[in-house]
Tab-separated table of C-alpha atoms in Angstrom:
chain	number	residue	atom	x	y	z
M	252	MET	CA	-2.164	10.734	9.899
M	253	ASN	CA	-3.187	7.216	8.865
M	254	TYR	CA	0.222	5.667	8.363
M	255	ASN	CA	-0.970	3.129	5.797
M	256	LYS	CA	-3.475	5.142	3.786
M	257	PRO	CA	-2.218	6.828	0.593
M	258	ASP	CA	-1.729	10.540	1.000
M	259	LEU	CA	-1.414	13.015	-1.836
M	260	ILE	CA	1.838	14.492	-0.508
M	261	TRP	CA	3.489	11.068	-0.762
M	262	PHE	CA	3.145	11.103	-4.540
M	263	SER	CA	5.665	13.971	-4.499
M	264	LYS	CA	8.721	14.176	-6.733
M	265	PHE	CA	11.926	15.224	-4.998
M	266	ASN	CA	14.590	17.545	-6.398
M	267	THR	CA	16.381	18.463	-3.200
M	268	ALA	CA	19.399	16.183	-3.224
M	269	SER	CA	22.671	16.794	-5.012
M	270	PRO	CA	23.473	14.531	-7.988
M	271	LEU	CA	25.333	11.308	-7.325
M	272	THR	CA	28.941	11.205	-8.392
M	273	GLN	CA	29.200	7.721	-9.879
M	274	THR	CA	27.320	5.780	-12.523
M	275	ASN	CA	26.732	2.425	-10.797
M	276	LYS	CA	23.510	3.603	-9.198
M	277	LYS	CA	20.865	1.331	-7.735
M	278	ARG	CA	17.321	2.079	-6.704
M	279	PHE	CA	15.755	1.060	-3.416
M	280	ILE	CA	12.296	1.247	-1.904
M	281	VAL	CA	12.586	2.763	1.569
M	282	ARG	CA	9.848	3.110	4.126
M	283	LEU	CA	10.362	5.531	6.966
M	284	SER	CA	9.165	4.602	10.427
M	285	GLU	CA	5.798	5.851	11.568
M	286	LYS	CA	7.505	7.965	14.231
M	287	ALA	CA	9.750	9.607	11.636
M	288	VAL	CA	6.766	10.375	9.399
M	289	ASN	CA	4.744	11.879	12.209
M	290	ASN	CA	7.671	14.058	13.344
M	291	MET	CA	8.284	15.564	9.896
M	292	ASP	CA	7.533	19.238	9.373
M	293	ASN	CA	7.255	18.981	5.593
M	294	ILE	CA	7.920	16.596	2.732
M	295	ASN	CA	11.443	17.879	2.136
M	296	ASP	CA	12.444	16.489	5.527
M	297	VAL	CA	12.568	13.057	3.860
M	298	GLN	CA	15.881	13.913	2.227
M	299	LYS	CA	17.294	15.088	5.551
M	300	ILE	CA	16.281	11.812	7.195
M	301	ILE	CA	17.711	9.651	4.401
M	302	GLY	CA	21.008	11.544	4.226
M	303	PRO	CA	23.162	13.112	1.499
M	304	ASP	CA	24.452	9.848	0.007
M	305	TYR	CA	20.988	8.822	-1.102
M	306	ARG	CA	19.001	10.845	-3.585
M	307	VAL	CA	15.277	10.684	-2.872
M	308	LEU	CA	13.487	10.492	-6.218
M	309	GLU	CA	9.761	10.173	-5.526
M	310	GLY	CA	7.084	9.024	-3.140
M	311	LEU	CA	4.993	5.955	-3.908
M	312	GLY	CA	1.735	7.176	-2.394
M	313	LEU	CA	1.901	5.361	0.941
M	314	PRO	CA	3.114	7.498	3.869
M	315	GLY	CA	6.848	7.226	4.348
M	316	MET	CA	7.431	5.077	1.259
M	317	VAL	CA	9.923	6.539	-1.224
M	318	VAL	CA	12.340	5.488	-3.939
M	319	VAL	CA	15.977	6.409	-3.389
M	320	GLU	CA	18.941	6.183	-5.728
M	321	THR	CA	22.465	5.619	-4.536
M	322	ASP	CA	25.929	4.438	-5.461
M	323	VAL	CA	26.794	3.543	-1.863
M	324	SER	CA	27.777	-0.126	-1.739
M	325	ASN	CA	26.564	-0.903	1.780
M	326	THR	CA	23.138	0.706	1.498
M	327	PHE	CA	21.339	-2.095	3.365
M	328	ASN	CA	23.627	-1.908	6.378
M	329	THR	CA	23.659	1.887	6.475
M	330	LEU	CA	19.926	2.506	6.223
M	331	SER	CA	18.725	-0.628	8.001
M	332	ASN	CA	20.466	0.514	11.164
M	333	SER	CA	18.692	3.849	11.199
M	334	PRO	CA	15.876	4.149	13.763
M	335	ASN	CA	14.012	6.275	11.213
M	336	ILE	CA	13.813	3.453	8.654
M	337	GLU	CA	11.223	0.686	8.935
M	338	TYR	CA	12.626	-1.310	5.992
M	339	ILE	CA	14.625	-1.062	2.787
M	340	GLU	CA	14.553	-3.303	-0.264
M	341	GLU	CA	16.052	-3.146	-3.731
M	342	ASP	CA	13.537	-2.150	-6.383
M	343	GLN	CA	12.894	-5.207	-8.543
M	344	ILE	CA	12.350	-5.256	-12.281
M	345	ILE	CA	9.727	-7.762	-13.326
M	346	GLN	CA	8.580	-8.969	-16.723
M	347	LEU	CA	5.245	-9.924	-18.149
M	348	ASP	CA	4.742	-13.663	-18.353
M	349	ASP	CA	5.102	-14.333	-22.067
M	350	PRO	CA	1.810	-15.451	-23.565
M	351	ALA	CA	1.952	-19.186	-24.135
M	352	GLY	CA	1.270	-18.952	-27.876
M	353	PRO	CA	-1.793	-18.187	-29.986
M	354	GLN	CA	-3.529	-21.619	-29.849
M	355	ASP	CA	-6.535	-20.084	-31.540
M	356	ILE	CA	-9.988	-21.494	-30.966
M	357	LYS	CA	-11.943	-21.726	-34.206
M	358	LYS	CA	-15.413	-20.367	-34.583
M	359	ASN	CA	-18.403	-22.589	-33.947
M	360	ASN	CA	-21.126	-22.575	-36.534
M	361	PHE	CA	-24.540	-22.260	-34.935
M	362	ASN	CA	-27.513	-19.969	-34.893
M	363	ILE	CA	-28.387	-17.946	-31.816
M	364	SER	CA	-31.660	-16.279	-30.976
M	365	SER	CA	-31.866	-15.915	-27.184
M	366	SER	CA	-32.155	-12.364	-25.861
M	367	HIS	CA	-29.276	-12.805	-23.400
M	368	ILE	CA	-26.832	-13.867	-26.117
M	369	PRO	CA	-24.784	-10.902	-27.428
M	370	ASN	CA	-24.752	-9.934	-31.081
M	371	ASP	CA	-20.987	-9.333	-31.091
M	372	PRO	CA	-19.676	-11.028	-34.257
M	373	GLU	CA	-16.777	-12.855	-32.565
M	374	TRP	CA	-18.986	-14.306	-29.824
M	375	SER	CA	-18.614	-17.745	-31.405
M	376	ARG	CA	-14.864	-17.740	-30.630
M	377	LEU	CA	-15.292	-17.205	-26.914
M	378	TYR	CA	-15.478	-20.736	-25.511
M	379	GLY	CA	-14.873	-19.435	-21.976
M	380	LEU	CA	-18.198	-17.602	-22.065
M	381	ASN	CA	-20.116	-19.434	-24.776
M	382	SER	CA	-21.866	-22.579	-23.518
M	383	SER	CA	-22.456	-23.843	-27.071
M	384	PHE	CA	-18.890	-25.106	-27.217
M	385	SER	CA	-19.694	-27.919	-24.804
M	386	ALA	CA	-22.847	-29.385	-23.333
M	387	THR	CA	-20.996	-30.642	-20.259
M	388	ASN	CA	-18.377	-27.981	-19.585
M	389	LYS	CA	-19.914	-24.583	-18.966
M	390	HIS	CA	-16.620	-22.974	-17.868
M	391	ILE	CA	-17.710	-19.888	-15.928
M	392	ASN	CA	-21.448	-20.310	-16.746
M	393	VAL	CA	-21.834	-16.600	-17.347
M	394	GLU	CA	-24.780	-16.918	-19.725
M	395	GLU	CA	-27.019	-17.822	-16.789
M	396	VAL	CA	-26.093	-14.526	-15.118
M	397	TRP	CA	-26.601	-12.520	-18.303
M	398	LYS	CA	-30.255	-13.581	-18.365
M	399	THR	CA	-30.867	-11.129	-15.528
M	400	ASN	CA	-27.796	-8.872	-15.286
M	401	THR	CA	-25.009	-7.809	-17.617
M	402	GLY	CA	-23.213	-5.364	-15.347
M	403	SER	CA	-23.357	-1.850	-13.984
M	404	SER	CA	-21.569	1.357	-14.937
M	405	ASN	CA	-21.205	2.076	-11.215
M	406	ILE	CA	-18.615	-0.701	-10.831
M	407	VAL	CA	-14.942	0.043	-11.600
M	408	ILE	CA	-12.116	-2.461	-12.154
M	409	ALA	CA	-8.569	-1.060	-12.243
M	410	VAL	CA	-6.378	-2.857	-14.779
M	411	ILE	CA	-2.722	-2.707	-13.682
M	412	ASP	CA	-0.761	-3.686	-16.778
M	413	THR	CA	0.748	-2.192	-19.946
M	414	GLY	CA	-2.111	0.289	-20.181
M	415	ILE	CA	-5.269	0.122	-22.281
M	416	ASP	CA	-6.073	1.397	-25.756
M	417	TYR	CA	-8.830	3.611	-24.410
M	418	THR	CA	-9.823	4.580	-27.979
M	419	HIS	CA	-10.630	0.999	-29.003
M	420	PRO	CA	-14.222	0.959	-30.325
M	421	ASP	CA	-15.024	-2.150	-28.279
M	422	LEU	CA	-13.711	-0.619	-25.041
M	423	VAL	CA	-14.206	3.138	-25.141
M	424	ALA	CA	-17.755	3.118	-23.765
M	425	ASN	CA	-16.599	1.053	-20.768
M	426	MET	CA	-13.551	3.137	-19.897
M	427	TRP	CA	-13.533	4.940	-16.565
M	428	THR	CA	-13.142	8.681	-16.946
M	429	ASN	CA	-12.070	10.973	-14.155
M	430	PRO	CA	-15.033	13.264	-13.436
M	431	ASN	CA	-12.854	15.898	-11.791
M	432	GLU	CA	-10.124	16.112	-14.422
M	433	THR	CA	-10.087	18.285	-17.523
M	434	SER	CA	-7.677	17.768	-20.415
M	435	ASN	CA	-5.977	21.134	-20.134
M	436	GLY	CA	-2.346	20.444	-19.219
M	437	LEU	CA	-3.086	20.970	-15.529
M	438	ASP	CA	-3.639	18.739	-12.539
M	439	SER	CA	-7.263	19.813	-12.317
M	440	ASP	CA	-8.249	17.471	-9.485
M	441	ASN	CA	-5.009	17.942	-7.546
M	442	ASN	CA	-4.101	14.260	-7.281
M	443	GLY	CA	-0.528	14.549	-8.520
M	444	TYR	CA	-1.203	13.605	-12.158
M	445	ILE	CA	-1.830	15.925	-15.084
M	446	ASP	CA	-4.739	15.110	-17.396
M	447	ASP	CA	-5.347	11.670	-15.868
M	448	ILE	CA	-8.605	11.205	-17.752
M	449	TYR	CA	-8.530	7.388	-18.034
M	450	GLY	CA	-6.040	6.548	-15.288
M	451	MET	CA	-2.320	7.092	-14.960
M	452	ASN	CA	1.093	6.041	-16.231
M	453	GLY	CA	3.423	5.079	-13.398
M	454	ILE	CA	6.447	4.848	-15.685
M	455	ASN	CA	6.601	8.513	-16.666
M	456	ASP	CA	4.205	9.805	-13.983
M	457	SER	CA	1.812	11.148	-16.574
M	458	GLY	CA	-1.931	10.908	-16.995
M	459	ASN	CA	-1.653	8.931	-20.227
M	460	PRO	CA	-1.935	5.145	-19.734
M	461	TYR	CA	-2.175	4.257	-23.430
M	462	ASP	CA	-1.137	0.683	-24.197
M	463	ASP	CA	2.016	0.499	-26.338
M	464	ASN	CA	2.282	-3.286	-25.954
M	465	ARG	CA	-1.070	-5.141	-26.390
M	466	HIS	CA	-1.289	-7.135	-23.185
M	467	GLY	CA	-3.318	-4.717	-21.063
M	468	THR	CA	-5.814	-4.059	-23.852
M	469	HIS	CA	-6.272	-7.802	-24.340
M	470	CYS	CA	-6.973	-8.229	-20.629
M	471	ALA	CA	-9.398	-5.307	-20.647
M	472	GLY	CA	-11.347	-6.858	-23.527
M	473	THR	CA	-11.912	-10.040	-21.557
M	474	ILE	CA	-12.985	-8.115	-18.472
M	475	GLY	CA	-15.333	-5.705	-20.154
M	476	ALA	CA	-15.492	-5.365	-23.923
M	477	VAL	CA	-18.856	-3.770	-24.588
M	478	GLY	CA	-21.584	-6.360	-25.014
M	479	ASN	CA	-24.264	-6.443	-27.675
M	480	ASN	CA	-22.769	-3.580	-29.682
M	481	SER	CA	-22.338	-5.553	-32.931
M	482	LYS	CA	-18.562	-5.106	-32.627
M	483	GLY	CA	-15.811	-7.659	-32.077
M	484	VAL	CA	-15.957	-9.533	-28.788
M	485	VAL	CA	-17.794	-9.276	-25.487
M	486	GLY	CA	-16.364	-9.165	-21.991
M	487	VAL	CA	-17.489	-11.163	-18.981
M	488	CYS	CA	-19.153	-7.948	-17.788
M	489	TRP	CA	-20.893	-6.075	-20.624
M	490	ASN	CA	-21.314	-2.881	-18.702
M	491	LEU	CA	-18.783	-1.480	-16.186
M	492	LYS	CA	-15.933	1.002	-16.062
M	493	MET	CA	-12.236	0.128	-16.379
M	494	MET	CA	-9.453	2.324	-15.043
M	495	ALA	CA	-6.133	2.034	-16.909
M	496	LEU	CA	-3.041	1.943	-14.667
M	497	LYS	CA	0.204	1.485	-16.595
M	498	PHE	CA	3.487	0.351	-15.048
M	499	LEU	CA	4.701	-2.108	-17.689
M	500	SER	CA	6.572	-0.793	-20.714
M	501	SER	CA	6.134	-1.554	-24.404
M	502	GLY	CA	8.581	-4.423	-23.851
M	503	GLY	CA	6.546	-5.770	-20.950
M	504	SER	CA	8.891	-4.889	-18.098
M	505	GLY	CA	8.319	-2.695	-15.083
M	506	SER	CA	9.441	-1.978	-11.563
M	507	ILE	CA	7.819	-2.975	-8.295
M	508	ALA	CA	7.977	0.684	-7.243
M	509	ASN	CA	5.796	1.702	-10.179
M	510	ALA	CA	3.378	-1.152	-9.494
M	511	ILE	CA	3.048	0.141	-5.931
M	512	LYS	CA	2.202	3.595	-7.292
M	513	CYS	CA	-0.615	2.075	-9.359
M	514	VAL	CA	-2.164	0.321	-6.371
M	515	ALA	CA	-1.818	3.465	-4.247
M	516	TYR	CA	-3.416	5.588	-7.008
M	517	ALA	CA	-6.367	3.194	-7.162
M	518	GLU	CA	-6.787	3.423	-3.395
M	519	LEU	CA	-6.551	7.217	-3.441
M	520	MET	CA	-9.112	7.520	-6.217
M	521	LYS	CA	-11.501	5.133	-4.486
M	522	SER	CA	-11.287	7.269	-1.368
M	523	ARG	CA	-12.344	10.172	-3.622
M	524	GLY	CA	-15.390	8.386	-4.978
M	525	ALA	CA	-14.319	6.041	-7.796
M	526	ASN	CA	-16.099	2.771	-6.955
M	527	ILE	CA	-13.096	0.501	-7.609
M	528	LYS	CA	-13.877	-3.010	-6.440
M	529	ALA	CA	-10.715	-4.803	-7.553
M	530	THR	CA	-7.447	-4.514	-9.405
M	531	SER	CA	-6.649	-7.005	-12.181
M	532	ASN	CA	-2.981	-8.035	-12.196
M	533	SER	CA	-1.838	-10.241	-15.078
M	534	TRP	CA	1.875	-10.023	-14.291
M	535	GLY	CA	4.404	-11.498	-11.912
M	536	GLY	CA	7.913	-12.559	-11.073
M	537	GLY	CA	10.680	-11.476	-8.760
M	538	GLY	CA	10.772	-12.085	-5.039
M	539	PHE	CA	8.821	-10.889	-2.053
M	540	SER	CA	8.437	-7.124	-1.701
M	541	GLN	CA	7.329	-5.700	1.631
M	542	GLY	CA	6.384	-2.495	-0.168
M	543	MET	CA	4.095	-4.346	-2.593
M	544	PHE	CA	2.539	-6.314	0.245
M	545	ASP	CA	1.932	-3.100	2.186
M	546	ALA	CA	0.236	-1.503	-0.841
M	547	ILE	CA	-2.081	-4.502	-1.351
M	548	GLN	CA	-2.925	-4.604	2.340
M	549	SER	CA	-3.540	-0.860	2.537
M	550	ALA	CA	-6.013	-0.986	-0.366
M	551	TRP	CA	-7.729	-3.958	1.244
M	552	THR	CA	-7.861	-2.619	4.796
M	553	ASN	CA	-8.886	0.913	3.913
M	554	GLU	CA	-11.012	0.402	0.796
M	555	ASP	CA	-11.987	-3.316	0.653
M	556	MET	CA	-10.205	-3.648	-2.704
M	557	LEU	CA	-9.565	-7.152	-4.052
M	558	PHE	CA	-6.270	-7.945	-5.799
M	559	ILE	CA	-6.836	-10.499	-8.563
M	560	ALA	CA	-3.549	-12.044	-9.733
M	561	ALA	CA	-2.425	-14.415	-12.480
M	562	ALA	CA	-0.915	-17.626	-11.097
M	563	GLY	CA	1.949	-17.655	-13.632
M	564	ASN	CA	2.936	-19.711	-16.662
M	565	SER	CA	5.811	-21.866	-15.383
M	566	GLY	CA	3.810	-25.054	-14.875
M	567	ARG	CA	5.014	-25.357	-11.284
M	568	ASN	CA	3.494	-26.007	-7.900
M	569	THR	CA	3.441	-22.638	-6.177
M	570	ASP	CA	2.645	-24.245	-2.828
M	571	SER	CA	6.310	-25.224	-2.741
M	572	THR	CA	7.849	-22.501	-4.932
M	573	ILE	CA	6.170	-19.167	-4.230
M	574	TYR	CA	5.288	-16.934	-7.164
M	575	TYR	CA	4.473	-13.249	-6.672
M	576	PRO	CA	2.227	-11.309	-6.555
M	577	GLN	CA	-0.243	-14.209	-6.354
M	578	GLY	CA	1.738	-15.616	-3.426
M	579	TYR	CA	1.255	-12.685	-1.054
M	580	ASN	CA	-0.435	-13.870	2.127
M	581	SER	CA	-3.224	-11.323	2.058
M	582	PRO	CA	-6.994	-11.870	2.165
M	583	ALA	CA	-7.196	-9.411	-0.745
M	584	VAL	CA	-5.498	-11.783	-3.190
M	585	ILE	CA	-7.403	-14.087	-5.538
M	586	SER	CA	-4.934	-16.278	-7.453
M	587	VAL	CA	-6.067	-17.511	-10.865
M	588	GLY	CA	-4.711	-20.472	-12.812
M	589	ALA	CA	-5.589	-21.261	-16.426
M	590	SER	CA	-7.842	-23.965	-17.856
M	591	ASP	CA	-8.201	-25.097	-21.459
M	592	GLN	CA	-11.230	-25.601	-23.679
M	593	SER	CA	-11.880	-29.017	-22.119
M	594	GLY	CA	-11.834	-27.592	-18.624
M	595	ASN	CA	-8.495	-29.189	-17.751
M	596	LYS	CA	-5.499	-27.385	-16.290
M	597	ALA	CA	-3.578	-25.656	-19.059
M	598	SER	CA	-0.166	-27.283	-19.472
M	599	PHE	CA	1.684	-24.051	-18.738
M	600	SER	CA	-0.363	-22.970	-15.736
M	601	ASN	CA	1.067	-22.807	-12.240
M	602	TYR	CA	-1.013	-24.696	-9.704
M	603	GLY	CA	-1.274	-25.289	-5.962
M	604	ALA	CA	-3.963	-26.574	-3.643
M	605	ILE	CA	-3.245	-23.744	-1.212
M	606	SER	CA	-1.712	-20.972	-3.306
M	607	VAL	CA	-4.034	-21.020	-6.359
M	608	ASP	CA	-7.669	-20.259	-5.598
M	609	LEU	CA	-9.416	-21.149	-8.838
M	610	ALA	CA	-8.929	-21.537	-12.588
M	611	ALA	CA	-10.479	-19.737	-15.540
M	612	PRO	CA	-10.200	-20.065	-19.325
M	613	GLY	CA	-6.691	-19.170	-20.453
M	614	VAL	CA	-5.950	-21.008	-23.703
M	615	GLY	CA	-6.701	-19.401	-27.054
M	616	ILE	CA	-8.526	-16.394	-25.620
M	617	TYR	CA	-9.672	-13.998	-28.314
M	618	SER	CA	-9.819	-10.351	-27.252
M	619	CYS	CA	-9.044	-6.746	-28.107
M	620	VAL	CA	-5.605	-5.401	-28.985
M	621	PRO	CA	-4.628	-1.811	-29.828
M	622	GLY	CA	-5.623	-0.272	-33.124
M	623	ASN	CA	-9.204	-1.533	-33.386
M	624	SER	CA	-7.957	-5.080	-33.696
M	625	TYR	CA	-8.261	-8.488	-32.028
M	626	GLU	CA	-5.952	-11.374	-31.278
M	627	SER	CA	-5.858	-14.776	-29.633
M	628	LEU	CA	-3.459	-15.236	-26.690
M	629	SER	CA	-2.916	-17.853	-24.000
M	630	GLY	CA	-1.691	-17.643	-20.430
M	631	THR	CA	-2.818	-17.182	-16.862
M	632	SER	CA	-2.730	-13.518	-17.887
M	633	MET	CA	-5.823	-14.300	-19.935
M	634	ALA	CA	-7.460	-16.285	-17.119
M	635	CYS	CA	-7.088	-13.525	-14.528
M	636	PRO	CA	-9.348	-10.999	-16.333
M	637	HIS	CA	-12.135	-13.594	-16.578
M	638	VAL	CA	-12.248	-13.511	-12.772
M	639	ALA	CA	-11.970	-9.711	-12.676
M	640	GLY	CA	-14.978	-9.522	-15.004
M	641	ALA	CA	-16.870	-11.994	-12.810
M	642	VAL	CA	-16.118	-9.841	-9.753
M	643	ALA	CA	-17.553	-6.803	-11.545
M	644	LEU	CA	-20.638	-8.774	-12.568
M	645	LEU	CA	-21.220	-10.071	-9.033
M	646	TYR	CA	-20.859	-6.609	-7.541
M	647	SER	CA	-23.362	-5.254	-10.053
M	648	ILE	CA	-25.906	-7.747	-8.679
M	649	TYR	CA	-24.884	-7.449	-5.024
M	650	PRO	CA	-23.474	-3.922	-4.666
M	651	ASN	CA	-23.385	-3.888	-0.872
M	652	VAL	CA	-21.504	-7.106	-0.121
M	653	THR	CA	-17.882	-7.192	1.039
M	654	GLY	CA	-14.769	-8.256	-0.807
M	655	THR	CA	-14.519	-11.286	1.459
M	656	GLN	CA	-18.046	-12.350	0.499
M	657	ILE	CA	-17.263	-11.958	-3.206
M	658	LYS	CA	-14.029	-13.956	-2.860
M	659	ASN	CA	-15.723	-16.744	-0.928
M	660	ALA	CA	-18.566	-16.941	-3.446
M	661	LEU	CA	-16.140	-17.310	-6.348
M	662	ILE	CA	-13.987	-19.931	-4.656
M	663	ASN	CA	-16.844	-21.962	-3.177
């Protein structure tokens, strides 16, 4: 068994333990030692290893990594001393960085005739992509790339967020669909999720990652709203596939455990043929999580999957005050700060010469929201998907390069 690589059995739900007796229950992420995992006869042995005072709820996809619930007050001391436990940490609840306000960018009035310029009616709002806003500041200079390449449907970006409105007319053609799943109430492809056509929902462990907030759909629009379809906006990459992985609720909160499940699902599905090149992560907060780090590293080591992360909206130097997940010391991570229309650092954006890799447009970004609608939002959450779209575009031109080469090209 590859100890780090996601395994289908570790997405299991557990119903073997007796109910806890008290109400002050806490949840912990526990990872069993490699020796304990390799000596198990079957998945139900996890409960025997953990013990009767801890109810094992579910696996997170990585071998030996489970969520347990307990009302025992000295959980850390009890489980940390077990030779069968590699580590234990309390499951953290994190919150979306609140968008920094609408700060809408008004339309430019100009005529366009070049063949590489999209006919999407809101193109003139998109200063991050549209060079006509400034003769000197080209932002990400994507129009030069569009002259020869606008993307490839073979490239997949997994959006880990509040979900995506996969019915949105400006997104539906660029949504990833699971080729081995049928919408029939069954787990047709035997990956642990029923009817996971567009991705999965880590909150309720379903196959429906529909966005009941707006944030994930907005990010998806910037990554890959369909280009040149005479509708709404255009993404950095006109043509790709986006997988929807939901772990944040309608209120914008979610647990680290559920975020881990999303990363592990992406890794599992890539191992089965989905050509996922990166995950886009416009969220953050909380402290260091060994489980989250392990998930990022596993996806990187086994599947060369980049982890693109928003730098955060606190206006602080993250070289001195670490912000996660952008602060994980992994070669997979690309940390993205936000710039404004003038190309300056956005006032709210975190920054750091070491901890933040690059900046992208993040003020007054107009993009898709659920219900066939559009909205302007600001934040490093809006900057991050610009880079995710650029990664998809680069891979469509250079399909055989490595994640390290893509990262170095972007930063340099």
